[in-house]
Short mmCIF file of C-alpha atoms in Angstrom, two decimals:
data_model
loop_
_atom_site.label_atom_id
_atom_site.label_comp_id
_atom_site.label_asym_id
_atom_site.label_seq_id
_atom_site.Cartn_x
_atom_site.Cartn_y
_atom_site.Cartn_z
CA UNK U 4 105.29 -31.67 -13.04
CA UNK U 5 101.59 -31.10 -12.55
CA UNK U 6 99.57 -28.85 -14.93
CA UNK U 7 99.00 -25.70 -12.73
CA UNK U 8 95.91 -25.35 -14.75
CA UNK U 9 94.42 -27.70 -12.55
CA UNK U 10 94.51 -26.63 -8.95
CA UNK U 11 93.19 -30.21 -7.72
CA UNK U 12 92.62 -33.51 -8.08
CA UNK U 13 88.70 -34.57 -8.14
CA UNK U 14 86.84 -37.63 -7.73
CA UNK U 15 83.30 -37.16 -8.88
CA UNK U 16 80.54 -39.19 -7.95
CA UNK U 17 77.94 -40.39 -10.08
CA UNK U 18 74.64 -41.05 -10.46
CA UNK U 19 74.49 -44.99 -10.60
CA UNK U 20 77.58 -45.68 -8.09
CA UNK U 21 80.27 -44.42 -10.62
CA UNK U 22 83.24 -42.15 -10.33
CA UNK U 23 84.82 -39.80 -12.96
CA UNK U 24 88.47 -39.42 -11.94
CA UNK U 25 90.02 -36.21 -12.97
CA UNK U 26 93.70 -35.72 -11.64
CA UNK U 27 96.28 -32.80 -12.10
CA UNK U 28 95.37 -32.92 -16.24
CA UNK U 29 92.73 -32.72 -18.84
CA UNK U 30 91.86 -36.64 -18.66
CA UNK U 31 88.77 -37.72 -17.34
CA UNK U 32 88.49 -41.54 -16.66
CA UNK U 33 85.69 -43.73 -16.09
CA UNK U 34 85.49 -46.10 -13.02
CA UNK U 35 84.63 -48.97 -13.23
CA UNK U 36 85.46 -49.82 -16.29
CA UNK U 37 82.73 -50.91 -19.18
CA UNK U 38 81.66 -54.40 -19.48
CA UNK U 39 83.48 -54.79 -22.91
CA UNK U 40 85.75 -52.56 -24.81
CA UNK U 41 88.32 -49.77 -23.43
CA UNK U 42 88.29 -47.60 -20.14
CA UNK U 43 85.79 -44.86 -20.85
CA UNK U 44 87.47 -41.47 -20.57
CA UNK U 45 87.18 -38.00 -22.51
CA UNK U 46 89.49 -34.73 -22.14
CA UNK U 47 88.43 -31.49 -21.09
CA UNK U 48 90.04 -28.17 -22.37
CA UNK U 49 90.20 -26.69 -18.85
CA UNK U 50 89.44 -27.02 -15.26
CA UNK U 51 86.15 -25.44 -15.47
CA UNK U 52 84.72 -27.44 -18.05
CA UNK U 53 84.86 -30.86 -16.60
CA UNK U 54 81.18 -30.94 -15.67
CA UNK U 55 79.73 -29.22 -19.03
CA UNK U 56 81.68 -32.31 -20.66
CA UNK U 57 80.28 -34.78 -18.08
CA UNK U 58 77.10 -33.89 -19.10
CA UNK U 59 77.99 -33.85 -22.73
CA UNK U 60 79.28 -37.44 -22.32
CA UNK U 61 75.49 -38.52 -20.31
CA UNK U 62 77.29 -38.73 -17.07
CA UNK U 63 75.24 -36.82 -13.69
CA UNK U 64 77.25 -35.76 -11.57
CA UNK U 65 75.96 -36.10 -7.39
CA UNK U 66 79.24 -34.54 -5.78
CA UNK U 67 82.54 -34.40 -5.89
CA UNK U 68 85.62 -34.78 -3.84
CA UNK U 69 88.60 -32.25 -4.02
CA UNK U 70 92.49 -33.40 -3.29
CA UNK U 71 93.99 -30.03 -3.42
CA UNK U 72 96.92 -30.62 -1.40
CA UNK U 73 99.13 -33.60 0.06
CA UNK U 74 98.06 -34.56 3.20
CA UNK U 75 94.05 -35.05 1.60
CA UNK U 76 96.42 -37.22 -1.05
CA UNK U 77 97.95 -39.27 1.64
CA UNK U 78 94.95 -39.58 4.21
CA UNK U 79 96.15 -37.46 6.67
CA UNK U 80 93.03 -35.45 5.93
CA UNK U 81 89.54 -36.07 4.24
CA UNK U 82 89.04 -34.66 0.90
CA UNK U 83 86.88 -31.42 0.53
CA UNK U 84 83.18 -33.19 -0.36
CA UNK U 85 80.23 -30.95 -2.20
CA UNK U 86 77.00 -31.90 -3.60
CA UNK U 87 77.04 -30.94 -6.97
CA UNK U 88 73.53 -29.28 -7.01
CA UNK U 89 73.25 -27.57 -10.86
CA UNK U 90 70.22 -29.31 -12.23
CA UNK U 91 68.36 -28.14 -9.15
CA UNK U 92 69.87 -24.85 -7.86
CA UNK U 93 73.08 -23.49 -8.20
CA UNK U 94 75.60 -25.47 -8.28
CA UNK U 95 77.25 -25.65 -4.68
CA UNK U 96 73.80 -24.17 -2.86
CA UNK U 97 74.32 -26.89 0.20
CA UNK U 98 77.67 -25.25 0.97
CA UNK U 99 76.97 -21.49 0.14
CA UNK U 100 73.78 -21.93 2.46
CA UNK U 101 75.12 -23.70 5.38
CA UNK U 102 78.22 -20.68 4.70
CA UNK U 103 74.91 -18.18 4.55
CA UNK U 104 73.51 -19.23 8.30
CA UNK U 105 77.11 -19.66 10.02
CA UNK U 106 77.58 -15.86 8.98
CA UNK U 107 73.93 -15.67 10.98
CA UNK U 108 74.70 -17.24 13.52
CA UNK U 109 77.71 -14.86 14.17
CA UNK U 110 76.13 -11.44 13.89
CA UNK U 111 73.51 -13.20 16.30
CA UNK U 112 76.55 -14.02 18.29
CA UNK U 113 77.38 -10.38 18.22
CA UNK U 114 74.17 -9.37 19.23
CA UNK U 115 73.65 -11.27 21.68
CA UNK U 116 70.69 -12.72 20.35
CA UNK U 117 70.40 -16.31 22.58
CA UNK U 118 67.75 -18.16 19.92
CA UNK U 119 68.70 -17.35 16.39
CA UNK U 120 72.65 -17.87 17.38
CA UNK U 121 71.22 -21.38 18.93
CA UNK U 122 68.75 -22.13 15.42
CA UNK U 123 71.10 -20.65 13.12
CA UNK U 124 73.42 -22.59 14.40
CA UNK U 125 71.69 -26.00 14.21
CA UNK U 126 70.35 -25.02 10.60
CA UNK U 127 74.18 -24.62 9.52
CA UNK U 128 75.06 -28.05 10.84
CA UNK U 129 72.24 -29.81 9.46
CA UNK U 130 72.83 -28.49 5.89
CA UNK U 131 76.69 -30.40 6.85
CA UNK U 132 75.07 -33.25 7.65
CA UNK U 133 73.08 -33.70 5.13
CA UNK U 134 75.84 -32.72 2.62
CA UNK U 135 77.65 -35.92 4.31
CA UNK U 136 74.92 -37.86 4.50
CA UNK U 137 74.56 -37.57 0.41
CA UNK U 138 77.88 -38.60 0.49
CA UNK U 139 77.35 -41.73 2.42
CA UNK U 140 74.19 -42.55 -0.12
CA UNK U 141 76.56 -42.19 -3.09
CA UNK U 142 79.77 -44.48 -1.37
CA UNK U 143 77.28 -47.08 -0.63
CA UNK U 144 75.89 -47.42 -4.43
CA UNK U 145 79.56 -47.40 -5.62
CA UNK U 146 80.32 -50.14 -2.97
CA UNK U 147 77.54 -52.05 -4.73
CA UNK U 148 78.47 -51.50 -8.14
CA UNK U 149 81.95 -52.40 -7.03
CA UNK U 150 80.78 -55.52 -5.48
CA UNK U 151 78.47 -56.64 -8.13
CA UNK U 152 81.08 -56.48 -10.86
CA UNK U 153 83.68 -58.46 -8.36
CA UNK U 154 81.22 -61.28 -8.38
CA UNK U 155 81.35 -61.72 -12.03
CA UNK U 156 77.17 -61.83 -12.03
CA UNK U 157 76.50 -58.32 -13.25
CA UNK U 158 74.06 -58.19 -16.30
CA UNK U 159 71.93 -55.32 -17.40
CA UNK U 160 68.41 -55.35 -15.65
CA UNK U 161 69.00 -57.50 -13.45
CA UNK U 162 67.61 -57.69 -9.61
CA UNK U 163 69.30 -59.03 -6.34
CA UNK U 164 70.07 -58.62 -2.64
CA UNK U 165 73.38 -58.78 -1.47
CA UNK U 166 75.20 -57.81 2.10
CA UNK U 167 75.55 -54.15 0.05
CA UNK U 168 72.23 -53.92 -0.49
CA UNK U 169 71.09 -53.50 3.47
CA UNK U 170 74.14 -50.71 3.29
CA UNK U 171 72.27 -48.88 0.63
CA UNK U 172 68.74 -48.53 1.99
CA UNK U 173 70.41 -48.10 5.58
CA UNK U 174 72.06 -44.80 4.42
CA UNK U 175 68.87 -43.46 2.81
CA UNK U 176 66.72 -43.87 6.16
CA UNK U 177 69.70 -41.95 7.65
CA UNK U 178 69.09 -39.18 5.09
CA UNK U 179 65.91 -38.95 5.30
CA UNK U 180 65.76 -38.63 8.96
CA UNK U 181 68.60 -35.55 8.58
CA UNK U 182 66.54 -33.69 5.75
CA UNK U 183 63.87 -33.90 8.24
CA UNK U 184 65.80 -32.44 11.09
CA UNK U 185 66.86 -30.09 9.10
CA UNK U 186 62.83 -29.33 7.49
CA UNK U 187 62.10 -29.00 11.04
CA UNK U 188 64.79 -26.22 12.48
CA UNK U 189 64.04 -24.26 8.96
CA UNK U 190 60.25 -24.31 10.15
CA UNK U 191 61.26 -23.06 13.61
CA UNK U 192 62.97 -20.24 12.01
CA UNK U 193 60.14 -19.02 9.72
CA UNK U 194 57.43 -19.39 12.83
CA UNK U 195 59.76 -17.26 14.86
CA UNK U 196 61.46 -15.12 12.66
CA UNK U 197 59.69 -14.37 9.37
CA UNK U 198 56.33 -14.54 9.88
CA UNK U 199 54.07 -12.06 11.66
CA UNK U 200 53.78 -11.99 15.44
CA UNK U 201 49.99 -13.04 15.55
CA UNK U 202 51.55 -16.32 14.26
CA UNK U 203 51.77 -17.49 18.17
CA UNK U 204 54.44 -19.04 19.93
CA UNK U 205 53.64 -23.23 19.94
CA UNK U 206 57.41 -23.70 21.12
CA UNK U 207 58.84 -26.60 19.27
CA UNK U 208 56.53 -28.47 16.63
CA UNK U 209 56.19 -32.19 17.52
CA UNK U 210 54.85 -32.66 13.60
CA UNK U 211 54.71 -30.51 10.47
CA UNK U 212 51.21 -30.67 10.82
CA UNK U 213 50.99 -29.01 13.29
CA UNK U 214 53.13 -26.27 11.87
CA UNK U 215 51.21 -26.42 8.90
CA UNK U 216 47.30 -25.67 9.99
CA UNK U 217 48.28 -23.50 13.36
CA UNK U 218 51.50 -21.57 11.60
CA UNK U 219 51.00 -21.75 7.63
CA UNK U 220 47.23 -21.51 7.52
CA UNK U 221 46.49 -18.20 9.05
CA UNK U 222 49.09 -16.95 5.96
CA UNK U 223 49.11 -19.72 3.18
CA UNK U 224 46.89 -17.07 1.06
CA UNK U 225 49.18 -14.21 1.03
CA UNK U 226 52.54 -15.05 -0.84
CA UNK U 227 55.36 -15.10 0.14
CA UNK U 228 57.13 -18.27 2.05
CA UNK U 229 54.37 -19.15 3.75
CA UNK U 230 52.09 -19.72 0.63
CA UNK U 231 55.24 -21.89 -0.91
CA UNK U 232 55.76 -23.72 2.08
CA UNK U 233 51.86 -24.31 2.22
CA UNK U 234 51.89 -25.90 -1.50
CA UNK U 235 55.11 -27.62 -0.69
CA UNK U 236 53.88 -29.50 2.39
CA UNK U 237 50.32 -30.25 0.44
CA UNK U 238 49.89 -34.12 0.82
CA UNK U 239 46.70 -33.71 -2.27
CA UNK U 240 49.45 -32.54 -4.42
CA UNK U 241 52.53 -34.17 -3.61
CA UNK U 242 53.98 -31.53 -2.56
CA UNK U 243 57.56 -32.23 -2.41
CA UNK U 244 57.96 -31.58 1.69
CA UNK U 245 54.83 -33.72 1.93
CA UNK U 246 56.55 -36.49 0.05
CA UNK U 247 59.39 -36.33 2.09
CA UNK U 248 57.62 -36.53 5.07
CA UNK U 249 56.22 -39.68 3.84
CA UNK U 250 59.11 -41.40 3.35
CA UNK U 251 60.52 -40.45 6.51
CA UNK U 252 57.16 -41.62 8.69
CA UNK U 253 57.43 -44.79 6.69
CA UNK U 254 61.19 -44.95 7.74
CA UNK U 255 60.45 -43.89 11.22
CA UNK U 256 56.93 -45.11 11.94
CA UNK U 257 56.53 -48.05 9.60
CA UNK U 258 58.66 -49.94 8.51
CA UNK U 259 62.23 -50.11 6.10
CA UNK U 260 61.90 -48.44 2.76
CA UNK U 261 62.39 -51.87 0.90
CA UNK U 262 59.88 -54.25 2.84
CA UNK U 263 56.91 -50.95 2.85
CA UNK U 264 55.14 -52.55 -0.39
CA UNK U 265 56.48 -54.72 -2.93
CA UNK U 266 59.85 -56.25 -1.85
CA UNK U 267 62.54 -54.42 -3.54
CA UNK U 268 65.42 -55.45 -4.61
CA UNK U 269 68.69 -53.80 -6.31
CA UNK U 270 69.28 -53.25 -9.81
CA UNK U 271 72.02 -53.11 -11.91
CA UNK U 272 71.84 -51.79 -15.41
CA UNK U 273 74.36 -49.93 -18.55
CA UNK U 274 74.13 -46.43 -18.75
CA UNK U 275 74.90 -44.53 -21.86
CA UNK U 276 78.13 -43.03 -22.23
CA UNK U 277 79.22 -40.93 -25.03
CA UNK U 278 76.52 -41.90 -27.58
CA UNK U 279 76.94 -45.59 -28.76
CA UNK U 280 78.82 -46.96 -25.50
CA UNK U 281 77.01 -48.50 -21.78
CA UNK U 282 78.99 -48.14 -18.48
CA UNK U 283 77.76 -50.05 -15.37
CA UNK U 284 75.48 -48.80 -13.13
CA UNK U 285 73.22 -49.67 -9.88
CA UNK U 286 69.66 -48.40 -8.86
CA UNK U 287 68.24 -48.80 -5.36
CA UNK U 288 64.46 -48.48 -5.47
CA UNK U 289 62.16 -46.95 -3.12
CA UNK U 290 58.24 -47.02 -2.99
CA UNK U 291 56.89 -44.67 -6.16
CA UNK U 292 54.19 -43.68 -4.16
CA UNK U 293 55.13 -42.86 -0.18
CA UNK U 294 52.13 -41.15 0.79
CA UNK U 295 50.07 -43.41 -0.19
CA UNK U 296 52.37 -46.33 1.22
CA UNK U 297 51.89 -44.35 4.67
CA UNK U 298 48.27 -43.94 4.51
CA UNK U 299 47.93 -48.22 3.68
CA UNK U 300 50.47 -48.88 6.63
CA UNK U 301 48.56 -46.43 8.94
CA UNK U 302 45.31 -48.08 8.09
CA UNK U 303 46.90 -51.40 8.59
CA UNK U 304 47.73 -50.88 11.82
CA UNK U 305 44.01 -50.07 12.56
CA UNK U 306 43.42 -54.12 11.60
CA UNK U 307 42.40 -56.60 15.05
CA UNK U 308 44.24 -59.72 13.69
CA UNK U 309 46.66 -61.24 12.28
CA UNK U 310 45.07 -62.19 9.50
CA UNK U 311 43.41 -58.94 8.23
CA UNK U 312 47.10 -57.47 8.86
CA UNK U 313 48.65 -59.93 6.72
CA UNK U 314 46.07 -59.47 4.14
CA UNK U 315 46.41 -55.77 3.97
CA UNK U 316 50.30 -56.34 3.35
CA UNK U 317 50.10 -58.20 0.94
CA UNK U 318 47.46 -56.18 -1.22
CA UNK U 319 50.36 -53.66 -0.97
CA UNK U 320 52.90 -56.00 -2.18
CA UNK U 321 50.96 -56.61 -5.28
CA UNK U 322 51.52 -52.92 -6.75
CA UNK U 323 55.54 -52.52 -7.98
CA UNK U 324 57.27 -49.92 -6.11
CA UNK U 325 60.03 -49.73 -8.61
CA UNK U 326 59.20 -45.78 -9.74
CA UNK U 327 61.84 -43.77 -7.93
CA UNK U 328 65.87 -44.57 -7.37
CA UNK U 329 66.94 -43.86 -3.91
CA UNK U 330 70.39 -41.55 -5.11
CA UNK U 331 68.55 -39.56 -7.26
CA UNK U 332 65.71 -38.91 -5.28
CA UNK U 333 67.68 -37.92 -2.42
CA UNK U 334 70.22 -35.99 -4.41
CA UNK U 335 66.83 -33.82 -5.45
CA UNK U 336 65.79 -33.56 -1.84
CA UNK U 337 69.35 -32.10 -0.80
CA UNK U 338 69.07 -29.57 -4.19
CA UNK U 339 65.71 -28.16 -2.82
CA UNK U 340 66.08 -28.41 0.55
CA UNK U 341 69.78 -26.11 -0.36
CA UNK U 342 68.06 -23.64 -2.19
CA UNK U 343 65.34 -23.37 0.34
CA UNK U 344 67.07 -22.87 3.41
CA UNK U 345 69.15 -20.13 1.22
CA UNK U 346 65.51 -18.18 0.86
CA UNK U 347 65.20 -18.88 4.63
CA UNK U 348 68.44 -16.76 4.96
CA UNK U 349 67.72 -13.85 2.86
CA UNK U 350 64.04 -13.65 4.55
CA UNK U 351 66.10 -13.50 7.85
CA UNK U 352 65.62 -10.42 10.15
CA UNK U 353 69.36 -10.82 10.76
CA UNK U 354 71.54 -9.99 7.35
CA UNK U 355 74.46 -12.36 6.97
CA UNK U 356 78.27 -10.49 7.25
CA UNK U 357 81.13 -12.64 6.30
CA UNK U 358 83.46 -14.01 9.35
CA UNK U 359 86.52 -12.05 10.06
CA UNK U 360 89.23 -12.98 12.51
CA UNK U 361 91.86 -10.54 13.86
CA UNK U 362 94.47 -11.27 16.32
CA UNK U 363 91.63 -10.12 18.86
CA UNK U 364 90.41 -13.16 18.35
CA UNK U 365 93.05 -15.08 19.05
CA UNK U 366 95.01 -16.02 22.00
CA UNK U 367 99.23 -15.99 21.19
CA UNK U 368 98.61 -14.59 17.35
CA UNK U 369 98.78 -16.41 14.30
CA UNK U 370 101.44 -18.73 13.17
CA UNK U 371 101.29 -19.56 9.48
CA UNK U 372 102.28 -23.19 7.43
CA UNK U 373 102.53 -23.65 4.42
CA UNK U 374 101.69 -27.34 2.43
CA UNK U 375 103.21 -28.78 -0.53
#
C-alpha cells in the first residue's frame, strides 16, 4: 500500500541534467547512476524534508514534477511542474505570482477595467511560460547527460558537441526571448499603473531604453520601484535586467549564444554528492560577459568589409566565454523575474481577491469525479 505520508510522487530536476526520484516513500534515488559504485540515494524522515536533505546531500534542485494521482502516472495527463525558486525567493514565487495577477486580472474583469484585465492577463501567462520554458532548459540538459553516458565517452571535464547540444542552447534563446516578453508587459504595467501620471503615455515600448530614460528617469531618484528598476536595468553596473537584455539582443539581433565569442562547447563533469562521492553532470556555457559581447557585435557590424568583420570576430573568439552555465543562469533569471513581478502585484492599484466559482457561474451545475 502506499505510505499516505506521501501525498505524491516527485521527480526533481537538477542542476546539471539530473533527477532525484522520490515515489510514495522516504527513498530518494539518484538518476543517472554514478560512474562507479552504487545508485546514489538517501532517505528523508518526511515529505517536507526532501529538499532540506537534497541540499544536505549537495544536490540543487531547479523544479520539480508532481504525480499525485493516476492518470499523471499513466500519461493521460502531464505532471504538475514548479520551479523550485528557494535560493532566490520563496520557494514556488513563479506560481504564487502568476496565481497573484490571474486574481488581477479577475477583479479587473469585474470592473470592467478593458487594459489591466488585457496586461494582467498577459503578465499571468508569461510567468506560465516561462515556468515551462525552465522546464524545457532542464529536459534538454538531462537529455544530454542521458546521451553522453549512452555513448560510453563521458569523462569529467570534458568538452563536445553533439545533436543534444543544438537542443540545449535552442531552449535557452527560447527563454530568454519569454523572460523578455514577460520584462516587457511588467514595464507596461508600472508606466501605466504605478507610477505617477506626469509619467506620459508612449503606448507600447519598442525597447527598454526607451522605457528607461522617458519612464524611469524622471523617478529613478525617489525610491521605490522605479529607483530598483533604474539600478536593475543599469548596463555600467550589470544590472541584472541589463544583462538579460544582453543576452537576449545577442540571441535576437546577433547571433546564437554559442558562436557570439569563443565557440562553446558542452561540458560534462562529477558533481559532489554526499561528501566523498561524484554523480554525473552537464554544463552548457554561455558568454561570461553579454554586454560586452553585444557592444563588440554591434560595433562589428559598423565594419565595410569582409575582412575587418572577420577580424573583429575573431578578436572576440580569443577571450573564453566559459563563465556562466546556461541552467543556472536562467533558473536565477526565472527566481528574480518571480519575485519581481510579485512586487509588481502588491504595487498594483487593483488588490488581488482569490477566484470563486458558484453555480452562477456555471451553465447545468457541477458534476463531481473522483480519481484513484
Amino acid at each position: 500500500m502506499p505510505n499516505t505520508n506521501w501525498p505524491a510522487m516527485r521527480v526533481v530536476h537538477l542542476l546539471g541534467g539530473g533527477r532525484l526520484v522520490n515515489e510514495l516513500g522516504p527513498r530518494a534515488v539518484v538518476h543517472p547512476k554514478p560512474l562507479v559504485g552504487e545508485q546514489a540515494s538517501f532517505e528523508t524522515d518526511t515529505y517536507a524534508k526532501l529538499f532540506h536533505d537534497a541540499h544536505w546531500a549537495g544536490l540543487e534542485p531547479v523544479g520539480v514534477e508532481f504525480y499525485s494521482h493516476q492518470m499523471q502516472a499513466t500519461g493521460e495527463e502531464p505532471p504538475e511542474w514548479k520551479p523550485y525558486l528557494r535560493r532566490f525567493t520563496s520557494t514556488w514565487c513563479c506560481d504564487d505570482s502568476a496565481q497573484k495577477w490571474a486574481e488581477i486580472a479577475h477583479v479587473a474583469h469585474q470592473r470592467k477595467l478593458a487594459l489591466e484585465w488585457d496586461l494582467s492577463r498577459r503578465i499571468r501567462y508569461q510567468l506560465r511560460t516561462l515556468s515551462w520554458r525552465l522546464f524545457e532548459v532542464s529536459q534538454a540538459y538531462h537529455n544530454q547527460l542521458v546521451g553522453k553516458l549512452a555513448s560510453g565517452s563521458f569523462t569529467d571535464g570534458g568538452k563536445f558537441e553533439d545533436g543534444f547540444t543544438a537542443q540545449m542552447y535552442l531552449a535557452l534563446h527560447s527563454f530568454l526571448i519569454d523572460a523578455c516578453i514577460l520584462r516587457d508587459y511588467l514595464a507596461d504595467f508600472i508606466a501605466k499603473f504605478i507610477l505617477p501620471k506626469e509619467s506620459g503615455d508612449f503606448g507600447r515600448f519598442k525597447d527598454m531604453g526607451q522605457f528607461r530614460y522617458k519612464v524611469l528617469g524622471p523617478h529613478k531618484n525617489e525610491g521605490g520601484i522605479a529607483s530598483e528598476l533604474w539600478e536593475a536595468t543599469d548596463e555600467n553596473t550589470n544590472g541584472w535586467l541589463a544583462v538579460l537584455n544582453a543576452y537576449r539582443n545577442i540571441v535576437v539581433h546577433s547571433a546564437p549564444l554559442e558562436h557570439a565569442e569563443a565557440r562553446l562547447f558542452a561540458q560534462s563533469y562529477l558533481a559532489p554528492f554526499n561528501g566523498d562521492r561524484r554523480i554525473p553532470a552537464i554544463r552548457c556555457p554561455i558568454p561570461g560577459d553579454p554586454i560586452s559581447v553585444k557592444q563588440a557585435r554591434s560595433s562589428a557590424a559598423d565594419h565595410k568589409s569582409f575582412d575587418e568583420l572577420q577580424q573583429s570576430y575573431l578578436m572576440m573568439a580569443r577571450q573564453e566565454g566559459y563563465g556562466v552555465d546556461g541552467l543556472e543562469y536562467v533558473w536565477s533569471v526565472a527566481g528574480r523575474i518571480s519575485a519581481f513581478s510579485q512586487q509588481v502585484s502588491i504595487r498594483s492599484h487593483i488588490e488581488a481577491q482569490p477566484i470563486t466559482v458558484t453555480s452562477k457561474d456555471t451553465i447545468g451545475g457541477f458534476s463531481y469525479t473522483t480519481r484513484n
